[in-house]
PDB file of C-alpha atoms in Angstrom:
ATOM      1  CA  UNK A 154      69.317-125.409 212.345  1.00 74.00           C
ATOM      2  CA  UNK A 155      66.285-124.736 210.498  1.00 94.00           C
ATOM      3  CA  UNK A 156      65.147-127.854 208.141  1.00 98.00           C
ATOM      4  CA  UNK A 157      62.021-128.322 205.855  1.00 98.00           C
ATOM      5  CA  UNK A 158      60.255-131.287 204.542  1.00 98.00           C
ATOM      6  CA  UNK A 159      57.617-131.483 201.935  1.00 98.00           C
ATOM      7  CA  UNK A 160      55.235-134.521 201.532  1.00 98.00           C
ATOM      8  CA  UNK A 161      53.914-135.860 198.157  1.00 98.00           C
ATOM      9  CA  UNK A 162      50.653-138.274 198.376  1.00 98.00           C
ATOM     10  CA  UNK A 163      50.989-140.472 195.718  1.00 98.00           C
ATOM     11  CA  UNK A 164      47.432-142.096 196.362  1.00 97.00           C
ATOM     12  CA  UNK A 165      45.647-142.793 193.097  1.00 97.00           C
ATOM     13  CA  UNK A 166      42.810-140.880 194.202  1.00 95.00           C
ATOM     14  CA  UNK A 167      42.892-137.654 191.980  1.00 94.00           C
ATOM     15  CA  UNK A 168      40.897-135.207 194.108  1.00 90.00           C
ATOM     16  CA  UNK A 169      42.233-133.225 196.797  1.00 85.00           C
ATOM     17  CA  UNK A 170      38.585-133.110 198.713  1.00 87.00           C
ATOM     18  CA  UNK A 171      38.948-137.170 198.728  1.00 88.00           C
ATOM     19  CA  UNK A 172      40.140-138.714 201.853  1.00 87.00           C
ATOM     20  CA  UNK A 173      43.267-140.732 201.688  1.00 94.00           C
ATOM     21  CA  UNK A 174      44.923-143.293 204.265  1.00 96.00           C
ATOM     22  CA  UNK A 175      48.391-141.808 202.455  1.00 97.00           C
ATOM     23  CA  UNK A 176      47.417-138.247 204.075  1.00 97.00           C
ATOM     24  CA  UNK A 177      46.614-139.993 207.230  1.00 97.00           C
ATOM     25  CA  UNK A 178      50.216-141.679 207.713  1.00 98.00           C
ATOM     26  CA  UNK A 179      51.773-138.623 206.260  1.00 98.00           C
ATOM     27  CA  UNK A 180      50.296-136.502 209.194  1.00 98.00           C
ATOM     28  CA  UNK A 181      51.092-139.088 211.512  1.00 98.00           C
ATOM     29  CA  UNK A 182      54.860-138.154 210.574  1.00 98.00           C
ATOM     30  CA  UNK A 183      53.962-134.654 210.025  1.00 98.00           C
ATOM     31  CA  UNK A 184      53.820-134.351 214.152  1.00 98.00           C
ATOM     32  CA  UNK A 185      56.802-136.446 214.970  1.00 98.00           C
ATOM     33  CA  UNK A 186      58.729-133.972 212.661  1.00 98.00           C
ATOM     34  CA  UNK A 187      57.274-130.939 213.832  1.00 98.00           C
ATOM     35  CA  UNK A 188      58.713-132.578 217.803  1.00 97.00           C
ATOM     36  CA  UNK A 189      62.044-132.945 215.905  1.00 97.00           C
ATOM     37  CA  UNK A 190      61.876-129.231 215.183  1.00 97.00           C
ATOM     38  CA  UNK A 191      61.178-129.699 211.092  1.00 98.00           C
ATOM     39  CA  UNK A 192      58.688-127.674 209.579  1.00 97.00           C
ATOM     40  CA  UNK A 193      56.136-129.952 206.705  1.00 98.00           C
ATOM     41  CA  UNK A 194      55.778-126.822 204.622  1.00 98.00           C
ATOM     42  CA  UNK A 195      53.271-128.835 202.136  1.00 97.00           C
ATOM     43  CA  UNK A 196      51.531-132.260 201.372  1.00 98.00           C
ATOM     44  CA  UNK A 197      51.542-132.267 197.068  1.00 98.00           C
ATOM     45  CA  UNK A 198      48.484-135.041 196.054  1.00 98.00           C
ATOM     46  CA  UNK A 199      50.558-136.122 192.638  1.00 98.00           C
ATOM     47  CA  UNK A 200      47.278-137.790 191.001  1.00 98.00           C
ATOM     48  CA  UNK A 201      46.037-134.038 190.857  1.00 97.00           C
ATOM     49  CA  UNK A 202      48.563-132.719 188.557  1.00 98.00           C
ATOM     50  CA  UNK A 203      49.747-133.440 184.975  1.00 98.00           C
ATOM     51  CA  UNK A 204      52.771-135.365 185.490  1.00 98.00           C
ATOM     52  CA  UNK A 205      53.708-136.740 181.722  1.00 98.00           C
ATOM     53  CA  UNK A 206      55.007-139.978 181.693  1.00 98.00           C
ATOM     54  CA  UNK A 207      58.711-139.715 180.800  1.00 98.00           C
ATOM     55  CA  UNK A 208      62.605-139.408 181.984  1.00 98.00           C
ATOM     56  CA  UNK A 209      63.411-135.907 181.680  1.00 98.00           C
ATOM     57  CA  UNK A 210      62.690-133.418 183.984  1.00 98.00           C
ATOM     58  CA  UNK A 211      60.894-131.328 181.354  1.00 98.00           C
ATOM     59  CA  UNK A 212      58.487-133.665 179.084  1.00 98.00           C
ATOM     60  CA  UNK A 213      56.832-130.350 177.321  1.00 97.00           C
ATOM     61  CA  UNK A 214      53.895-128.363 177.165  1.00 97.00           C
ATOM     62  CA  UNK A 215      51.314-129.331 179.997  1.00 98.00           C
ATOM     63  CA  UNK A 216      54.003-131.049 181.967  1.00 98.00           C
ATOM     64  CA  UNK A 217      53.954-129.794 185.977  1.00 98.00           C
ATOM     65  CA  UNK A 218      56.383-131.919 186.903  1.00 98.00           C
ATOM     66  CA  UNK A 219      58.941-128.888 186.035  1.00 98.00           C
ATOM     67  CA  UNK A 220      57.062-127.166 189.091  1.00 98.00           C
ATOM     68  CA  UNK A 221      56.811-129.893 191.594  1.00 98.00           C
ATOM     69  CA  UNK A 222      60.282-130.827 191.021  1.00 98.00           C
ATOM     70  CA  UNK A 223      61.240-127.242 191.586  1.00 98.00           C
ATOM     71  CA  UNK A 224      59.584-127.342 194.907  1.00 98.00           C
ATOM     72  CA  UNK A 225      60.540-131.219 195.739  1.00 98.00           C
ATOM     73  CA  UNK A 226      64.870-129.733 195.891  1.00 98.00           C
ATOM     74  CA  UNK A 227      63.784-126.713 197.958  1.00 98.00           C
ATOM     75  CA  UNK A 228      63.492-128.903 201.026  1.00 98.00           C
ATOM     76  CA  UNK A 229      65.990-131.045 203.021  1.00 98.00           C
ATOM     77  CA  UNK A 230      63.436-133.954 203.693  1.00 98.00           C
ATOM     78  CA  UNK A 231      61.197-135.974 200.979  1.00 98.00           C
ATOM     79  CA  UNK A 232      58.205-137.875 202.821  1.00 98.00           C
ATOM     80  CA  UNK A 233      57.006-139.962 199.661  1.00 98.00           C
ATOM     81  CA  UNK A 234      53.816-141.367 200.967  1.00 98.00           C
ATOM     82  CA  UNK A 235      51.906-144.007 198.723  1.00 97.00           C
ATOM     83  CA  UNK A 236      49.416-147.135 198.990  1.00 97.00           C
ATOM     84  CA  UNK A 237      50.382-150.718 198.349  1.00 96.00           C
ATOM     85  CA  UNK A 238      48.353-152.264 195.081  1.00 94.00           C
ATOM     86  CA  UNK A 239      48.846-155.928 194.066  1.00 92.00           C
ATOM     87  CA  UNK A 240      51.920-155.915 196.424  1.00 92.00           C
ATOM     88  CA  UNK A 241      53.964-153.020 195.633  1.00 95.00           C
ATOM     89  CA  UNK A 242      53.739-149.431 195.121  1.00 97.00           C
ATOM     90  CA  UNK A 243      51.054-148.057 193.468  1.00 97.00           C
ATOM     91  CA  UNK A 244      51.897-146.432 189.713  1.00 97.00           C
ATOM     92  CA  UNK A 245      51.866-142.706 191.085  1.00 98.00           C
ATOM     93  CA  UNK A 246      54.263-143.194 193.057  1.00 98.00           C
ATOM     94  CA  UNK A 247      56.544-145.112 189.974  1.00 98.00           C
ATOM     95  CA  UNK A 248      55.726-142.036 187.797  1.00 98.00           C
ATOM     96  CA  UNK A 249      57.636-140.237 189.896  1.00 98.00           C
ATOM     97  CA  UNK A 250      60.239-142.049 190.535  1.00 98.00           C
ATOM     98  CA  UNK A 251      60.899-142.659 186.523  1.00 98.00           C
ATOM     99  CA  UNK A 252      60.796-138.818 186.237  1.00 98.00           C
ATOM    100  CA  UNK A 253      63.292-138.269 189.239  1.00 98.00           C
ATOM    101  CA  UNK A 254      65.515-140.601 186.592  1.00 98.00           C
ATOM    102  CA  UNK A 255      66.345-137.217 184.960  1.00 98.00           C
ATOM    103  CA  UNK A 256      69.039-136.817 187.893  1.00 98.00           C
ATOM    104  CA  UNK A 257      71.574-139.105 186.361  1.00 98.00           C
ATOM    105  CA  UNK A 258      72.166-136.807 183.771  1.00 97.00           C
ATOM    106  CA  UNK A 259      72.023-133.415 186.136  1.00 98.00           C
ATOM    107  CA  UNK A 260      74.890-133.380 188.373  1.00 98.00           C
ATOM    108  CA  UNK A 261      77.187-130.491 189.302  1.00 97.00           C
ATOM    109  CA  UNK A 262      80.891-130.105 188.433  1.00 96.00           C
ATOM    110  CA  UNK A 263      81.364-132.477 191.207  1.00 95.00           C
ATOM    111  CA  UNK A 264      79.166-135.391 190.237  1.00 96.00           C
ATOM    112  CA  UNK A 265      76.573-134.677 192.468  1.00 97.00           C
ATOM    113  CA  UNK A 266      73.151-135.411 191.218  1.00 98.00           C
ATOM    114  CA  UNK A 267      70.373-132.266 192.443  1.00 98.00           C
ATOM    115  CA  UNK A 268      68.866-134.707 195.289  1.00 98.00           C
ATOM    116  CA  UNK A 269      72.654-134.970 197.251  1.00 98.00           C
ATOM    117  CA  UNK A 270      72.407-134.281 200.549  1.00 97.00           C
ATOM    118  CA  UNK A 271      68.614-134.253 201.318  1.00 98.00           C
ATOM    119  CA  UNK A 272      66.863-137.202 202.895  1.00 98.00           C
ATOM    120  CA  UNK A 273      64.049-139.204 201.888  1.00 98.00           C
ATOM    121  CA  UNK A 274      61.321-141.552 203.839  1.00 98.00           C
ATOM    122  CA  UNK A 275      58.640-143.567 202.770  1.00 98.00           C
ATOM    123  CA  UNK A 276      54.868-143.124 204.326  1.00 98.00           C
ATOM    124  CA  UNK A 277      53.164-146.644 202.992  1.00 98.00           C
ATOM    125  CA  UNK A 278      49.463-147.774 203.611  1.00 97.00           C
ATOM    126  CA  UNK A 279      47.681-150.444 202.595  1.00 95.00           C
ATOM    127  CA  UNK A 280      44.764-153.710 203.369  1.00 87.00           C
ATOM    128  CA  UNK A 281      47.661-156.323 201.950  1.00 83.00           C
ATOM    129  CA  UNK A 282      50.864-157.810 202.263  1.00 87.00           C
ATOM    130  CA  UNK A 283      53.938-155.547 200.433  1.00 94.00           C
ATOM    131  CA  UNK A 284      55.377-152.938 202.636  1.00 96.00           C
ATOM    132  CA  UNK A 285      58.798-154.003 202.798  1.00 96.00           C
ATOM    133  CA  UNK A 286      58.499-154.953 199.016  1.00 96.00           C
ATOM    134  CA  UNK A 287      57.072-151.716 198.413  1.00 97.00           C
ATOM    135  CA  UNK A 288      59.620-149.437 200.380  1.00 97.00           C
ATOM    136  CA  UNK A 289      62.528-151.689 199.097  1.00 97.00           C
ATOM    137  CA  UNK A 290      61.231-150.456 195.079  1.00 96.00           C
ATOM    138  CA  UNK A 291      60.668-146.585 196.986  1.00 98.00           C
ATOM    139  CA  UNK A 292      64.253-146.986 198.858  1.00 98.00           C
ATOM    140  CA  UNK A 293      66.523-148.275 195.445  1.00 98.00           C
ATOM    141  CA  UNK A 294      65.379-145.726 193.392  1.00 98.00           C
ATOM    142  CA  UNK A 295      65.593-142.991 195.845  1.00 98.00           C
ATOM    143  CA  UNK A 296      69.277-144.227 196.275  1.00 98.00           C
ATOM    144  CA  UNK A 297      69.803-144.280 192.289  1.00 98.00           C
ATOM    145  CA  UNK A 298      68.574-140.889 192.505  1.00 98.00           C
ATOM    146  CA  UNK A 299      71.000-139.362 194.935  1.00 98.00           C
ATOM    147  CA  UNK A 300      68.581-138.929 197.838  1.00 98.00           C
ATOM    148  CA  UNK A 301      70.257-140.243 201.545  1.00 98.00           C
ATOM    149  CA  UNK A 302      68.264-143.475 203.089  1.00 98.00           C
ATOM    150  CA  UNK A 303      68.319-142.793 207.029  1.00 98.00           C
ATOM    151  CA  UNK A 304      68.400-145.649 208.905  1.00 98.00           C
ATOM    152  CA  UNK A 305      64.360-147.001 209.949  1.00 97.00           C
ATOM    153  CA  UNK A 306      63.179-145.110 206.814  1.00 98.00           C
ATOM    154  CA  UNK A 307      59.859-146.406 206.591  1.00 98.00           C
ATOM    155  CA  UNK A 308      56.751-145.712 208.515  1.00 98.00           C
ATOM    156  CA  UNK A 309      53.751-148.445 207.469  1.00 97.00           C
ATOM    157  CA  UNK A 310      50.446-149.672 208.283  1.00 97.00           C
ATOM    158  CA  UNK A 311      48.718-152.532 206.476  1.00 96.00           C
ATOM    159  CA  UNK A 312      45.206-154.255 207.590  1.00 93.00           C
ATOM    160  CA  UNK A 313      44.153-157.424 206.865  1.00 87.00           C
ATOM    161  CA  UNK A 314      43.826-159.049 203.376  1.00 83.00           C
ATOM    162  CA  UNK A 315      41.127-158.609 201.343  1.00 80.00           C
ATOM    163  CA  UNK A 316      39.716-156.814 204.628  1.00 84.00           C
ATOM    164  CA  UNK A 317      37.621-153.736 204.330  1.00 86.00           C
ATOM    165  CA  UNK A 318      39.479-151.355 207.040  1.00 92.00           C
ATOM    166  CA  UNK A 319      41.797-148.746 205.579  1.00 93.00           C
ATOM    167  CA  UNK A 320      44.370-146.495 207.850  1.00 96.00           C
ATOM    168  CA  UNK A 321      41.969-143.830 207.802  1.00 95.00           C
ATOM    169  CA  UNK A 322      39.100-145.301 209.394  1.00 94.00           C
ATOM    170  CA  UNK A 323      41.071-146.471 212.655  1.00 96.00           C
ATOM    171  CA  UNK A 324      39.678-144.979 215.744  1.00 95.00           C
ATOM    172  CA  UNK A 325      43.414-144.390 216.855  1.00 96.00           C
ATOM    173  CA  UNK A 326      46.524-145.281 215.531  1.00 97.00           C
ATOM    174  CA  UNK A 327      48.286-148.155 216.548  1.00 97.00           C
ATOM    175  CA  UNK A 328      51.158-147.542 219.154  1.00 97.00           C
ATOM    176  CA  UNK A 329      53.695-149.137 216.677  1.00 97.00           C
ATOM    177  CA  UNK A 330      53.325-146.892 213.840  1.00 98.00           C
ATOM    178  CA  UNK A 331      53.325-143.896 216.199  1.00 98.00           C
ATOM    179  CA  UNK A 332      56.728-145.273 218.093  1.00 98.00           C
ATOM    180  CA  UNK A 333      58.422-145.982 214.617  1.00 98.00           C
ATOM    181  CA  UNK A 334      57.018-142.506 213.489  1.00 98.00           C
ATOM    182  CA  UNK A 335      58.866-140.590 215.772  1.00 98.00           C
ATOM    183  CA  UNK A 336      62.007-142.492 215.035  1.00 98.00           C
ATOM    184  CA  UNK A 337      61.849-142.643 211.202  1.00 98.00           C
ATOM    185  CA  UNK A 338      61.565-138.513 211.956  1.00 98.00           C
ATOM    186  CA  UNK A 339      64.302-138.137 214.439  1.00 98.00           C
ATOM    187  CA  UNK A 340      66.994-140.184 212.374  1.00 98.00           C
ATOM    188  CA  UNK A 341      65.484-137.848 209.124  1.00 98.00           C
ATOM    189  CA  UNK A 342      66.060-134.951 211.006  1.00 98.00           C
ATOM    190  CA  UNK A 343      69.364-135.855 212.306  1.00 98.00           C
ATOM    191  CA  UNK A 344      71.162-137.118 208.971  1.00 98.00           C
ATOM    192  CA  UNK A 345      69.260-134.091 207.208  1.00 98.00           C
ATOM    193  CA  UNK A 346      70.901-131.556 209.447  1.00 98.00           C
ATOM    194  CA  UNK A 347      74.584-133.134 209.256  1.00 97.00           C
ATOM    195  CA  UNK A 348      74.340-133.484 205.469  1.00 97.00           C
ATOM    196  CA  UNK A 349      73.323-129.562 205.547  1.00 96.00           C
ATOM    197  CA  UNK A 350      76.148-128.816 207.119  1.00 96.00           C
ATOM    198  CA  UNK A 351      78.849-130.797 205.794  1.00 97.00           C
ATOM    199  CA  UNK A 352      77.381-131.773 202.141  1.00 96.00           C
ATOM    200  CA  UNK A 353      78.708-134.745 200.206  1.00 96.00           C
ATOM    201  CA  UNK A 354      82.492-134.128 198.267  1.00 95.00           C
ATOM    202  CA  UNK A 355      81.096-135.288 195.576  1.00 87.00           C
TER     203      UNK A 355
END
């Protein structure tokens, strides 16, 4: 079976030609997908577009988050990468989870909001303290959203505090974010291509 996943960055860096640690741990579960047989059709930096503040899924003129939604409920699998600031996730990434609010509201005849039966994982870098807070905020709004938690969810990498060494500049990365990686992809994968076959009743 043939599943797709598409990445957003939600760094607060704006442009694309910036590096980001967010990309980095993305990638890093970019290749344990691609070993579970998942294509990552796209990485979407969020900072770069016009995503109005709002909680419909159509705040007016100038508003791309029409678009990127569009794109986000093509795929099976949501990697929502972001970086921890002051302890939790970083405002990006809470834009788009108040605009994903619009799902409430959307569901089919059946009650089922547009994000039933694809799967969602976090991607979460930072030099502090807060990624379990962080994918805990990422996680209950996914949930309230209609998007499927697999079980080890969560790929992270934090450095020390206050310390001057992001993701990015590690020489290699660390065996423990590469071994829970591959399983944060294969349980993805796995609950993505049951809920494909046999949706939710709704």
């Amino acid at each position: 079976m043939s599943l797709k996943a598409i990445a957003i960055n939600c760094t607060l860096k704006s442009g694309t030609s910036e590096t980001s640690s967010t990309d980095e741990m993305i990638e890093v579960l970019a290749k344990a997908f691609a070993d579970k047989g998942v294509e990552l059709t796209e990485t979407v930096r969020v900072a770069s577009l016009n995503i109005k503040p709002g909680v419909s899924s159509d705040e007016g003129e100038g508003d791309e988050w029409p678009a990127l939604r569009a794109k986000i409920l093509e795929h099976d699998i949501l990697i929502f990468g972001g970086p921890i600031w002051m302890g939790q996730i970083g405002s990006v990434a809470k834009r788009v989870l108040e605009r994903m609010d619009a799902f409430l509201s959307e569901t089919d005849d059946q009650g089922r909001m547009p994000s039933y039966g694809k799967v969602a994982v976090a991607a979460i870098v930072g030099n502090e303290d807060g990624a379990h807070f962080s994918s805990a905020q990422l996680f209950q709004s996914l949930n309230d959203t209609g998007w499927t938690i697999p079980a080890v969810a969560a790929c992270y990498w934090v450095g020390e505090a206050m310390g001057s060494v992001d993701f990015k500049d590690l020489d290699e990365t660390p065996e423990k974010v590469l071994k829970t990686a591959k399983m944060v992809a294969g349980n993805a994968a796995h609950l993505a291509g049951l809920l494909k076959q046999s949706p939710y009743p709704g």
